[in-house]
Short mmCIF file of C-alpha atoms and ligand atoms in Angstrom, two decimals:
data_model
loop_
_atom_site.label_atom_id
_atom_site.label_comp_id
_atom_site.label_asym_id
_atom_site.label_seq_id
_atom_site.Cartn_x
_atom_site.Cartn_y
_atom_site.Cartn_z
CA MET A 1 3.85 43.57 7.57
CA TRP A 2 4.69 40.72 5.19
CA ASN A 3 2.30 39.35 2.57
CA SER A 4 2.44 36.03 0.77
CA ARG A 5 2.17 36.04 -3.02
CA ASN A 6 2.26 33.47 -5.77
CA TRP A 7 4.97 33.51 -8.43
CA ILE A 8 3.59 31.91 -11.57
CA GLY A 9 5.19 32.11 -15.00
CA GLY A 10 7.42 34.93 -13.82
CA GLU A 11 4.49 37.09 -12.62
CA TRP A 12 3.66 38.01 -9.03
CA ILE A 13 0.00 37.38 -8.27
CA THR A 14 -1.87 37.90 -5.01
CA PRO A 15 -4.49 35.14 -4.91
CA SER A 16 -7.92 35.89 -3.51
CA ALA A 17 -9.35 32.65 -2.15
CA GLY A 18 -9.08 33.91 1.43
CA THR A 19 -6.60 35.34 3.90
CA CYS A 20 -5.09 34.25 7.22
CA ALA A 21 -3.22 36.38 9.72
CA VAL A 22 0.28 35.16 10.60
CA ASN A 23 1.26 35.79 14.20
CA ASN A 24 4.68 35.56 15.81
CA PRO A 25 4.83 32.29 17.81
CA SER A 26 7.25 33.98 20.25
CA CYS A 27 4.64 36.70 20.96
CA VAL A 28 1.24 35.70 19.66
CA GLN A 29 -0.31 39.17 19.81
CA GLU A 30 2.18 40.42 17.26
CA GLN A 31 0.99 40.04 13.69
CA VAL A 32 3.83 39.37 11.28
CA GLY A 33 1.93 39.22 8.04
CA VAL A 34 -0.98 37.98 5.97
CA LEU A 35 -1.31 34.80 3.93
CA HIS A 36 -3.24 35.10 0.69
CA LEU A 37 -4.63 31.70 -0.19
CA SER A 38 -4.89 30.16 -3.63
CA ASP A 39 -7.66 28.14 -5.20
CA ALA A 40 -7.59 25.57 -7.99
CA SER A 41 -7.21 28.17 -10.74
CA GLN A 42 -3.72 29.20 -9.53
CA VAL A 43 -2.56 25.59 -9.43
CA ILE A 44 -3.76 25.12 -13.01
CA GLN A 45 -1.97 28.30 -14.11
CA ALA A 46 1.19 27.11 -12.40
CA GLU A 47 1.07 23.85 -14.30
CA GLU A 48 0.66 25.69 -17.61
CA ALA A 49 3.61 27.94 -16.77
CA ALA A 50 5.84 25.08 -15.63
CA ARG A 51 4.92 23.02 -18.70
CA SER A 52 5.66 25.82 -21.13
CA ALA A 53 9.03 26.59 -19.49
CA LEU A 54 10.06 22.93 -19.53
CA ALA A 55 11.29 22.67 -23.12
CA SER A 56 13.71 25.60 -22.93
CA TRP A 57 14.91 24.85 -19.37
CA SER A 58 15.53 21.17 -20.02
CA ARG A 59 17.37 22.00 -23.27
CA LEU A 60 19.86 24.31 -21.50
CA THR A 61 23.22 22.72 -20.88
CA GLY A 62 23.93 21.57 -17.34
CA ALA A 63 26.57 24.29 -17.20
CA ALA A 64 23.99 26.96 -18.02
CA ARG A 65 21.56 25.66 -15.41
CA ALA A 66 24.46 25.60 -12.95
CA GLU A 67 25.07 29.31 -13.57
CA HIS A 68 21.49 30.02 -12.53
CA LEU A 69 21.87 27.98 -9.34
CA TYR A 70 25.13 29.73 -8.47
CA ARG A 71 23.34 33.06 -8.87
CA LEU A 72 20.50 31.88 -6.59
CA ALA A 73 23.09 30.87 -3.99
CA GLY A 74 24.86 34.23 -4.16
CA SER A 75 21.60 36.11 -3.94
CA LEU A 76 20.39 34.09 -0.95
CA GLU A 77 23.71 34.58 0.80
CA SER A 78 23.49 38.36 0.30
CA ASN A 79 19.94 38.44 1.68
CA ALA A 80 20.46 35.75 4.33
CA GLU A 81 19.85 37.82 7.44
CA GLU A 82 16.50 39.10 6.21
CA VAL A 83 15.30 35.57 5.44
CA VAL A 84 16.61 34.37 8.81
CA ARG A 85 14.70 37.00 10.77
CA LEU A 86 11.50 36.53 8.82
CA ALA A 87 11.57 32.76 9.38
CA CYS A 88 12.21 33.31 13.12
CA LEU A 89 9.16 35.56 13.29
CA GLU A 90 7.01 33.25 11.22
CA MET A 91 7.71 29.83 12.74
CA GLY A 92 9.77 30.47 15.86
CA LYS A 93 13.09 28.71 15.19
CA PRO A 94 15.86 30.31 17.26
CA ILE A 95 17.97 32.74 15.27
CA ALA A 96 21.27 30.90 15.71
CA GLU A 97 19.78 27.73 14.24
CA MET A 98 17.97 29.64 11.52
CA ARG A 99 21.25 31.25 10.42
CA GLY A 100 22.72 27.78 10.10
CA GLU A 101 19.72 26.63 8.10
CA VAL A 102 19.88 29.48 5.59
CA MET A 103 23.61 28.87 5.06
CA ARG A 104 22.76 25.20 4.56
CA GLY A 105 20.42 26.36 1.78
CA VAL A 106 23.25 28.36 0.17
CA HIS A 107 25.58 25.34 0.31
CA LEU A 108 22.91 23.04 -1.12
CA LEU A 109 22.42 25.38 -4.08
CA ARG A 110 26.17 25.40 -4.76
CA TYR A 111 26.47 21.64 -4.27
CA TYR A 112 23.73 20.94 -6.83
CA ALA A 113 24.97 23.67 -9.19
CA ALA A 114 28.23 21.71 -9.47
CA GLU A 115 26.25 18.65 -10.56
CA GLY A 116 25.44 20.45 -13.80
CA VAL A 117 28.87 19.56 -15.16
CA ARG A 118 29.43 16.24 -13.38
CA ALA A 119 29.73 12.98 -15.38
CA VAL A 120 26.49 10.99 -15.53
CA GLY A 121 25.57 7.68 -17.11
CA ALA A 122 27.66 4.69 -18.07
CA VAL A 123 28.93 3.04 -21.22
CA ILE A 124 27.80 -0.59 -21.23
CA PRO A 125 29.65 -2.88 -23.64
CA SER A 126 27.29 -4.26 -26.28
CA SER A 127 27.36 -7.94 -27.21
CA GLU A 128 27.05 -6.90 -30.84
CA ARG A 129 29.80 -5.42 -32.97
CA ASP A 130 29.69 -1.74 -33.88
CA VAL A 131 27.11 -0.85 -31.29
CA LEU A 132 27.61 1.82 -28.66
CA GLN A 133 25.35 1.25 -25.70
CA TYR A 134 25.13 3.74 -22.84
CA THR A 135 22.80 5.24 -20.28
CA LYS A 136 21.80 8.84 -19.90
CA LYS A 137 19.68 10.67 -17.37
CA VAL A 138 16.74 12.76 -18.52
CA PRO A 139 14.47 15.06 -16.51
CA LEU A 140 11.08 13.86 -15.29
CA GLY A 141 9.18 16.97 -16.39
CA VAL A 142 7.03 19.12 -14.08
CA VAL A 143 7.70 18.21 -10.45
CA GLY A 144 5.43 19.09 -7.51
CA VAL A 145 7.31 19.99 -4.33
CA ILE A 146 5.26 19.98 -1.11
CA THR A 147 7.10 21.05 2.03
CA PRO A 148 6.56 21.34 5.81
CA TRP A 149 7.23 24.35 8.02
CA ASN A 150 9.96 23.04 10.31
CA PHE A 151 12.87 23.69 7.91
CA PRO A 152 11.30 26.51 5.90
CA VAL A 153 14.43 27.14 3.79
CA ALA A 154 16.61 24.01 3.75
CA ILE A 155 13.93 21.42 2.90
CA PRO A 156 12.50 23.38 -0.07
CA ILE A 157 16.02 23.99 -1.40
CA TRP A 158 17.11 20.38 -1.02
CA LYS A 159 14.20 19.46 -3.28
CA ILE A 160 14.11 22.41 -5.69
CA ALA A 161 17.88 22.63 -6.37
CA PRO A 162 18.35 19.01 -7.55
CA ALA A 163 15.03 19.13 -9.43
CA LEU A 164 16.19 22.21 -11.36
CA ILE A 165 19.74 21.12 -12.07
CA CYS A 166 18.38 17.90 -13.57
CA GLY A 167 16.28 19.96 -16.01
CA ASN A 168 12.83 19.74 -14.42
CA THR A 169 10.52 22.65 -13.77
CA VAL A 170 8.84 22.96 -10.38
CA ILE A 171 5.56 23.89 -8.72
CA TRP A 172 6.25 24.50 -5.03
CA LYS A 173 3.53 24.47 -2.39
CA PRO A 174 5.04 25.43 0.97
CA ALA A 175 3.40 24.81 4.36
CA GLU A 176 0.90 27.47 5.33
CA ILE A 177 2.95 28.61 8.32
CA ALA A 178 6.14 28.99 6.31
CA SER A 179 4.64 30.80 3.33
CA LEU A 180 5.90 34.30 4.11
CA THR A 181 9.43 32.93 4.19
CA ALA A 182 8.72 30.98 0.99
CA THR A 183 7.53 34.17 -0.73
CA ARG A 184 10.67 36.08 0.27
CA LEU A 185 12.88 33.20 -0.84
CA VAL A 186 11.27 33.11 -4.26
CA GLU A 187 11.50 36.91 -4.56
CA ILE A 188 15.24 36.54 -4.01
CA PHE A 189 15.41 33.80 -6.64
CA ALA A 190 13.36 35.89 -9.07
CA GLU A 191 15.67 38.88 -8.54
CA ALA A 192 18.59 36.56 -9.35
CA GLY A 193 17.12 36.06 -12.84
CA LEU A 194 15.58 32.60 -12.73
CA PRO A 195 13.62 32.36 -16.00
CA PRO A 196 9.79 32.60 -15.86
CA GLY A 197 7.94 29.34 -15.23
CA VAL A 198 10.99 27.35 -14.12
CA LEU A 199 9.95 27.66 -10.48
CA ASN A 200 6.35 28.46 -9.57
CA LEU A 201 5.18 29.21 -6.05
CA VAL A 202 1.58 28.52 -5.06
CA VAL A 203 0.60 29.38 -1.48
CA GLY A 204 -2.42 27.70 0.01
CA LYS A 205 -3.86 25.14 2.37
CA GLY A 206 -3.09 21.51 1.72
CA SER A 207 -6.72 20.70 2.43
CA GLN A 208 -7.87 23.14 -0.29
CA ILE A 209 -5.37 22.82 -3.11
CA GLY A 210 -3.63 19.52 -2.33
CA ASP A 211 -6.07 17.45 -4.32
CA VAL A 212 -5.88 19.83 -7.28
CA LEU A 213 -2.10 19.40 -7.33
CA LEU A 214 -2.29 15.64 -7.05
CA GLU A 215 -5.42 14.73 -8.99
CA LYS A 216 -6.52 17.55 -11.30
CA ILE A 217 -3.26 18.54 -12.95
CA SER A 218 -0.72 16.22 -14.56
CA LEU A 219 2.44 16.44 -12.50
CA ASP A 220 5.21 14.12 -13.63
CA ALA A 221 6.54 13.54 -10.11
CA VAL A 222 5.98 14.64 -6.51
CA SER A 223 8.46 15.17 -3.69
CA PHE A 224 6.77 15.56 -0.32
CA THR A 225 7.98 16.07 3.24
CA GLY A 226 5.55 16.19 6.12
CA SER A 227 3.44 13.97 8.31
CA THR A 228 3.00 10.26 7.73
CA ALA A 229 -0.77 10.68 7.43
CA THR A 230 -0.49 13.17 4.56
CA GLY A 231 2.48 11.40 2.98
CA THR A 232 0.85 7.99 2.74
CA ARG A 233 -2.22 9.56 1.15
CA ILE A 234 -0.07 11.38 -1.40
CA ALA A 235 1.79 8.14 -2.13
CA GLN A 236 -1.50 6.38 -2.87
CA LEU A 237 -2.63 9.13 -5.24
CA CYS A 238 0.71 9.11 -7.08
CA ALA A 239 0.77 5.31 -7.30
CA LYS A 240 -2.74 5.35 -8.78
CA ARG A 241 -1.44 7.58 -11.61
CA ASN A 242 1.91 5.74 -11.76
CA ILE A 243 3.99 8.86 -11.31
CA LYS A 244 7.27 8.91 -9.44
CA TYR A 245 7.02 10.08 -5.86
CA GLN A 246 9.02 10.39 -2.70
CA THR A 247 7.49 10.95 0.71
CA GLU A 248 9.65 11.82 3.71
CA MET A 249 7.53 11.56 6.81
CA GLY A 250 7.49 11.23 10.58
CA GLY A 251 9.94 9.74 13.06
CA LYS A 252 10.26 8.45 16.62
CA ASN A 253 14.01 8.44 16.77
CA ALA A 254 15.92 6.63 19.49
CA ALA A 255 19.27 7.40 21.10
CA ILE A 256 20.83 4.47 22.97
CA VAL A 257 23.25 5.14 25.82
CA LEU A 258 25.41 2.16 26.83
CA ASN A 259 27.17 1.65 30.17
CA ASP A 260 30.55 2.75 28.85
CA ALA A 261 29.37 6.11 27.42
CA ASP A 262 31.29 9.20 28.51
CA LEU A 263 28.46 11.22 30.06
CA GLU A 264 30.25 14.54 29.99
CA LYS A 265 30.62 14.27 26.23
CA ILE A 266 27.37 12.60 25.29
CA VAL A 267 24.68 14.25 27.43
CA PRO A 268 24.97 17.55 25.50
CA MET A 269 24.49 15.58 22.27
CA VAL A 270 21.43 13.75 23.57
CA VAL A 271 19.94 17.04 24.80
CA SER A 272 20.66 18.77 21.51
CA GLY A 273 19.08 15.92 19.54
CA ALA A 274 15.94 16.09 21.68
CA PHE A 275 15.42 19.79 22.26
CA ARG A 276 16.99 21.99 19.58
CA SER A 277 14.26 23.50 17.39
CA ALA A 278 11.95 22.68 20.33
CA GLY A 279 12.02 19.03 19.23
CA GLN A 280 10.37 19.91 15.92
CA LYS A 281 12.75 18.01 13.67
CA CYS A 282 11.79 14.79 11.97
CA THR A 283 15.18 13.51 13.18
CA ALA A 284 14.72 14.73 16.79
CA THR A 285 15.49 12.24 19.56
CA SER A 286 12.23 11.33 21.20
CA ARG A 287 13.20 8.03 22.86
CA ILE A 288 16.32 7.74 25.02
CA ILE A 289 17.17 4.11 25.77
CA VAL A 290 19.66 3.76 28.63
CA GLU A 291 21.52 0.63 29.74
CA SER A 292 20.72 -0.09 33.40
CA GLY A 293 24.28 0.19 34.73
CA ILE A 294 24.52 3.88 33.79
CA TYR A 295 20.87 4.82 34.24
CA ASP A 296 21.16 6.70 37.56
CA ALA A 297 24.27 8.63 36.57
CA PHE A 298 22.76 9.47 33.17
CA ALA A 299 19.47 10.59 34.77
CA SER A 300 21.29 13.01 37.12
CA ALA A 301 23.44 14.43 34.32
CA LEU A 302 20.38 14.82 32.09
CA GLN A 303 18.42 16.59 34.85
CA ARG A 304 21.22 19.13 35.30
CA ALA A 305 21.60 19.72 31.57
CA VAL A 306 17.86 20.14 30.87
CA ALA A 307 17.44 22.46 33.87
CA GLU A 308 19.94 24.85 32.26
CA LEU A 309 18.33 25.08 28.81
CA LYS A 310 17.24 28.56 27.84
CA LEU A 311 13.72 28.78 26.47
CA ALA A 312 13.40 32.22 24.88
CA PRO A 313 11.95 34.17 21.91
CA ALA A 314 13.34 33.13 18.56
CA LEU A 315 15.18 36.40 17.98
CA ASP A 316 17.09 36.09 21.27
CA PRO A 317 20.57 34.94 20.19
CA SER A 318 21.00 33.03 23.45
CA ALA A 319 17.81 30.93 23.02
CA TYR A 320 18.56 27.20 23.12
CA LEU A 321 15.00 26.50 22.14
CA GLY A 322 12.18 28.79 21.13
CA PRO A 323 8.42 28.37 21.05
CA VAL A 324 6.65 25.66 19.09
CA ALA A 325 5.53 26.91 15.72
CA SER A 326 1.79 27.45 15.90
CA SER A 327 -1.33 27.22 17.97
CA SER A 328 -2.12 23.76 16.60
CA GLN A 329 1.42 22.59 17.47
CA TYR A 330 0.97 24.13 20.92
CA GLY A 331 -2.30 22.25 21.45
CA ALA A 332 -0.94 18.92 20.20
CA VAL A 333 2.32 19.05 22.17
CA THR A 334 0.61 20.33 25.32
CA SER A 335 -1.69 17.32 25.33
CA PHE A 336 1.39 15.03 25.37
CA VAL A 337 2.86 17.09 28.22
CA GLN A 338 -0.37 16.71 30.19
CA LEU A 339 -0.32 12.98 29.57
CA ALA A 340 3.28 12.82 30.81
CA ARG A 341 2.38 14.73 33.97
CA LYS A 342 -0.52 12.37 34.60
CA GLU A 343 1.01 9.02 33.71
CA ALA A 344 4.81 9.31 33.84
CA GLU A 345 7.61 10.25 36.17
CA ILE A 346 9.02 13.63 35.04
CA LEU A 347 12.71 12.80 35.08
CA ALA A 348 13.93 16.18 33.86
CA GLU A 349 12.35 19.54 33.12
CA GLY A 350 13.60 22.80 31.67
CA PRO A 351 12.97 26.23 33.19
CA PRO A 352 10.04 28.46 32.22
CA PRO A 353 10.54 30.88 29.35
CA ALA A 354 12.95 33.76 29.87
CA THR A 355 11.60 37.29 30.24
CA GLY A 356 9.79 38.29 27.08
CA GLY A 357 8.62 34.75 26.47
CA GLU A 358 5.38 34.86 28.46
CA GLN A 359 3.23 35.59 25.43
CA GLY A 360 4.34 32.86 23.07
CA TYR A 361 3.75 29.18 22.35
CA PHE A 362 6.46 28.17 24.81
CA ILE A 363 6.59 24.66 26.18
CA ARG A 364 9.15 23.73 28.84
CA PRO A 365 11.22 20.76 27.67
CA ILE A 366 10.53 17.58 29.62
CA VAL A 367 11.85 14.04 29.83
CA ALA A 368 9.32 11.40 30.90
CA ALA A 369 10.26 8.06 32.47
CA GLY A 370 8.59 4.97 33.95
CA LEU A 371 6.55 4.21 30.82
CA ASN A 372 5.90 0.88 29.15
CA VAL A 373 6.67 0.44 25.47
CA GLN A 374 3.01 0.60 24.45
CA HIS A 375 2.50 4.06 25.97
CA PRO A 376 1.67 6.83 23.43
CA LEU A 377 4.66 8.86 24.66
CA VAL A 378 6.91 5.97 23.61
CA ARG A 379 5.12 5.10 20.37
CA GLU A 380 3.75 8.29 18.83
CA GLU A 381 5.57 11.16 17.20
CA VAL A 382 5.22 14.21 19.51
CA PHE A 383 7.12 16.74 17.37
CA GLY A 384 7.84 18.93 20.37
CA PRO A 385 10.23 19.23 23.33
CA VAL A 386 9.16 15.97 24.98
CA ALA A 387 11.37 12.87 25.22
CA ALA A 388 10.74 9.50 26.88
CA VAL A 389 13.43 7.47 28.66
CA LEU A 390 13.43 3.66 28.72
CA GLN A 391 15.81 1.29 30.50
CA ALA A 392 17.43 -1.71 28.81
CA SER A 393 19.31 -4.52 30.54
CA ASP A 394 21.93 -4.84 27.79
CA PHE A 395 22.84 -3.92 24.21
CA ASP A 396 20.52 -6.51 22.64
CA GLU A 397 17.50 -5.31 24.55
CA ALA A 398 18.38 -1.68 23.74
CA VAL A 399 18.47 -2.38 19.99
CA SER A 400 15.27 -4.39 20.22
CA LEU A 401 13.54 -1.43 21.94
CA CYS A 402 14.97 0.94 19.33
CA ASN A 403 13.43 -1.19 16.59
CA GLN A 404 10.01 -1.42 18.26
CA SER A 405 8.60 1.45 16.26
CA VAL A 406 6.57 1.88 13.12
CA TYR A 407 9.05 4.61 12.18
CA GLY A 408 12.68 4.25 11.13
CA LEU A 409 14.22 7.61 10.28
CA SER A 410 17.31 8.12 12.45
CA ALA A 411 18.91 6.29 15.40
CA SER A 412 22.00 6.87 17.51
CA LEU A 413 24.21 4.80 19.79
CA PHE A 414 26.56 6.24 22.39
CA THR A 415 29.39 3.87 23.27
CA GLU A 416 33.14 3.41 23.02
CA ASN A 417 32.76 -0.29 22.17
CA LEU A 418 33.61 -0.84 18.51
CA SER A 419 31.82 -4.19 18.26
CA TYR A 420 28.57 -2.74 19.56
CA ALA A 421 29.00 0.23 17.26
CA HIS A 422 29.23 -2.00 14.19
CA ARG A 423 26.40 -4.27 15.32
CA PHE A 424 24.18 -1.24 15.90
CA LEU A 425 24.92 0.18 12.45
CA ASP A 426 23.87 -3.21 11.01
CA GLU A 427 20.88 -3.96 13.22
CA ALA A 428 19.13 -0.64 13.91
CA GLN A 429 16.15 -0.26 11.60
CA ALA A 430 16.62 3.33 10.50
CA GLY A 431 17.72 5.06 7.32
CA MET A 432 20.32 7.10 9.19
CA VAL A 433 22.31 5.32 11.89
CA ARG A 434 24.91 7.21 13.86
CA VAL A 435 27.43 6.40 16.58
CA ASN A 436 28.41 9.05 19.13
CA GLN A 437 26.40 11.64 17.23
CA GLU A 438 22.92 12.98 17.88
CA THR A 439 20.02 11.68 15.79
CA ALA A 440 19.61 15.09 14.11
CA GLY A 441 22.20 17.16 12.26
CA VAL A 442 22.84 15.01 9.21
CA GLU A 443 24.88 16.33 6.28
CA TYR A 444 23.48 17.48 2.93
CA GLN A 445 26.01 15.66 0.75
CA ALA A 446 24.89 12.29 2.15
CA PRO A 447 21.62 10.47 1.38
CA PHE A 448 18.74 11.36 3.69
CA GLY A 449 15.66 9.26 4.36
CA GLY A 450 14.10 6.58 6.45
CA MET A 451 12.77 3.05 6.65
CA LYS A 452 9.29 1.76 7.54
CA LEU A 453 6.64 4.53 7.84
CA SER A 454 9.27 7.30 7.78
CA SER A 455 9.82 7.27 4.04
CA SER A 456 8.80 5.91 0.69
CA HIS A 457 12.29 4.38 0.64
CA THR A 458 13.85 6.67 -1.91
CA ARG A 459 16.50 9.04 -0.56
CA GLU A 460 16.86 12.80 -0.72
CA GLN A 461 20.00 14.98 -0.75
CA GLY A 462 23.49 13.98 -1.82
CA GLN A 463 23.74 12.10 -5.10
CA ALA A 464 20.56 10.18 -4.26
CA ALA A 465 18.45 13.21 -5.15
CA LEU A 466 19.78 13.11 -8.71
CA ASP A 467 18.42 9.59 -9.10
CA PHE A 468 15.02 10.70 -7.94
CA TYR A 469 14.75 13.74 -10.20
CA THR A 470 15.76 11.88 -13.38
CA GLU A 471 14.70 8.94 -15.47
CA THR A 472 17.39 6.63 -16.86
CA LYS A 473 17.38 5.96 -20.61
CA THR A 474 19.32 3.08 -22.10
CA CYS A 475 20.62 4.22 -25.48
CA ALA A 476 22.05 2.04 -28.25
CA ILE A 477 23.45 3.22 -31.58
CA ARG A 478 24.86 1.10 -34.41
CA TYR A 479 27.53 2.52 -36.69
CA VAL A 480 26.21 1.87 -40.22
P1 NAD B 501 1.79 18.07 7.11
O1 NAD B 501 1.73 16.70 6.56
O2 NAD B 501 0.61 18.59 7.84
O3 NAD B 501 2.03 19.13 5.93
C1 NAD B 501 3.14 19.02 5.06
C2 NAD B 501 2.79 19.70 3.75
O4 NAD B 501 1.73 18.96 3.12
C3 NAD B 501 2.27 21.12 3.91
O5 NAD B 501 2.72 21.91 2.82
C4 NAD B 501 0.77 20.94 3.83
O6 NAD B 501 0.07 22.09 3.40
C5 NAD B 501 0.67 19.85 2.77
N1 NAD B 501 -0.59 19.12 2.78
C6 NAD B 501 -1.42 18.89 3.82
N2 NAD B 501 -2.49 18.18 3.41
C7 NAD B 501 -2.31 17.94 2.08
C8 NAD B 501 -3.06 17.26 1.10
N3 NAD B 501 -4.22 16.66 1.37
N4 NAD B 501 -2.56 17.21 -0.15
C9 NAD B 501 -1.39 17.79 -0.46
N5 NAD B 501 -0.64 18.47 0.43
C10 NAD B 501 -1.10 18.54 1.69
O7 NAD B 501 3.12 18.16 8.00
P2 NAD B 501 3.68 19.41 8.84
O8 NAD B 501 2.86 19.58 10.06
O9 NAD B 501 3.85 20.59 7.94
O10 NAD B 501 5.14 18.90 9.23
C11 NAD B 501 5.40 18.12 10.36
C12 NAD B 501 5.63 16.68 9.95
O11 NAD B 501 6.65 16.64 8.95
C13 NAD B 501 6.14 15.79 11.07
O12 NAD B 501 5.45 14.57 11.04
C14 NAD B 501 7.61 15.59 10.72
O13 NAD B 501 8.18 14.40 11.22
C15 NAD B 501 7.56 15.60 9.25
N6 NAD B 501 8.87 15.92 8.68
C16 NAD B 501 9.55 14.92 8.08
C17 NAD B 501 10.82 15.15 7.55
C18 NAD B 501 11.59 14.07 6.87
O14 NAD B 501 12.49 14.38 6.09
N7 NAD B 501 11.29 12.80 7.10
C19 NAD B 501 11.38 16.44 7.66
C20 NAD B 501 10.64 17.44 8.28
C21 NAD B 501 9.38 17.17 8.79
#
């Protein structure tokens, strides 16, 4: 049985503001662990610890901070399989995908470690004689990191690693249903010798400690990933205090299939974009826009592909998709499935769960068709294994449909036509635009983020993260 704990100022503390049982979403009768919830006092302690560690951490050389990050990477790599299995049990991601995610975390740590010795800043010629003018990057201070459950390892690391290498200290509040994994991850980091107070873990409910984090203590910046409703509220609170923030939020990502697409090659990509992780990726494909000339052939190929998907417990290495993550996810996604059964044509449907999957939050993947653009299945984020198909008469109509969304995270086009490819990359309103690639599966060394209600318009990952986690100072010195 696993237990969550807080790590504050280098001490392990079990908070006592309540407990919640954590059950395995692949088999809901099986209890995996217990969450111990924090109250305001732990958040306040975490701020004190992060603030007192800031001076020494920010004064280390980049090379010294890099050594810490390399050690975290090595330690995570050595303990990877344990973290993988715990995350599978806690939030239901299939083991093959979870292994990829943990290795992504290792690579992110190494990528940002290397930034500790990379050149930063610029020398800007002064218009006066004998003046050296240049920019340098300085840390922001104590950064709050608030994360969702769907990438329980990679998302926290793609925030924490750049924050630390830039010299900030961190208070991390993970999602409730990823807090056992968060605790184990921080134990591994603590064992790797991360100094006290540099990273502080506070486990609790957003509804109980969120406001303390955002309004009662004095964070210098906040990086949030989660729903648009929570993210826009956090953005307002940060703006009121004029602190730097980034909010990565929901999506309703479209994949466009044009008449010339090679179905044998592209259908597996469309299916993967829609249904891996049971559709619980912010970049998951949830609208498939198909040009009329290929619609029937695409529909048949899609039906065959979806019918073969294996829905199975997360620890089954052959699972293509596992359960959804929690009872509230199950309720929310099931209501969209019921709506689809009532108001749409079910164009494709996956098989029931494999043996052993009867007791979990399993939802058969479906593709709904025959819907108008105002329908909730076309407009709202489902965050589950449900996709909607729309028909378009030509490329222009397809891009127009793609852009008819309040979200703008990721979009894909499948074609062999170079002109359409370039026009799509220009015209699609999304932060990540991809040709002949699924909407999900972006790379960590490239900027990540969205347009419209998907993001606060900063970018995470790659070099972009270093801009977020630092302030630029313009320095000028006269030789006297
Ligand atoms: P959520 O907004 O419910 O929770 C996200 C985090 O915010 C959790 O840690 C939660 O405890 C915390 N939180 C909740 N209320 C809070 C409050 N009042 N103050 C402070 N913190 C609070 O989202 P979720 O259900 O965990 O994640 C699913 C959502 O995340 C989906 O909408 C998905 O699209 C989005 N997501 C976006 C990205 C991206 O990069 N754009 C990536 C993954 C997930």
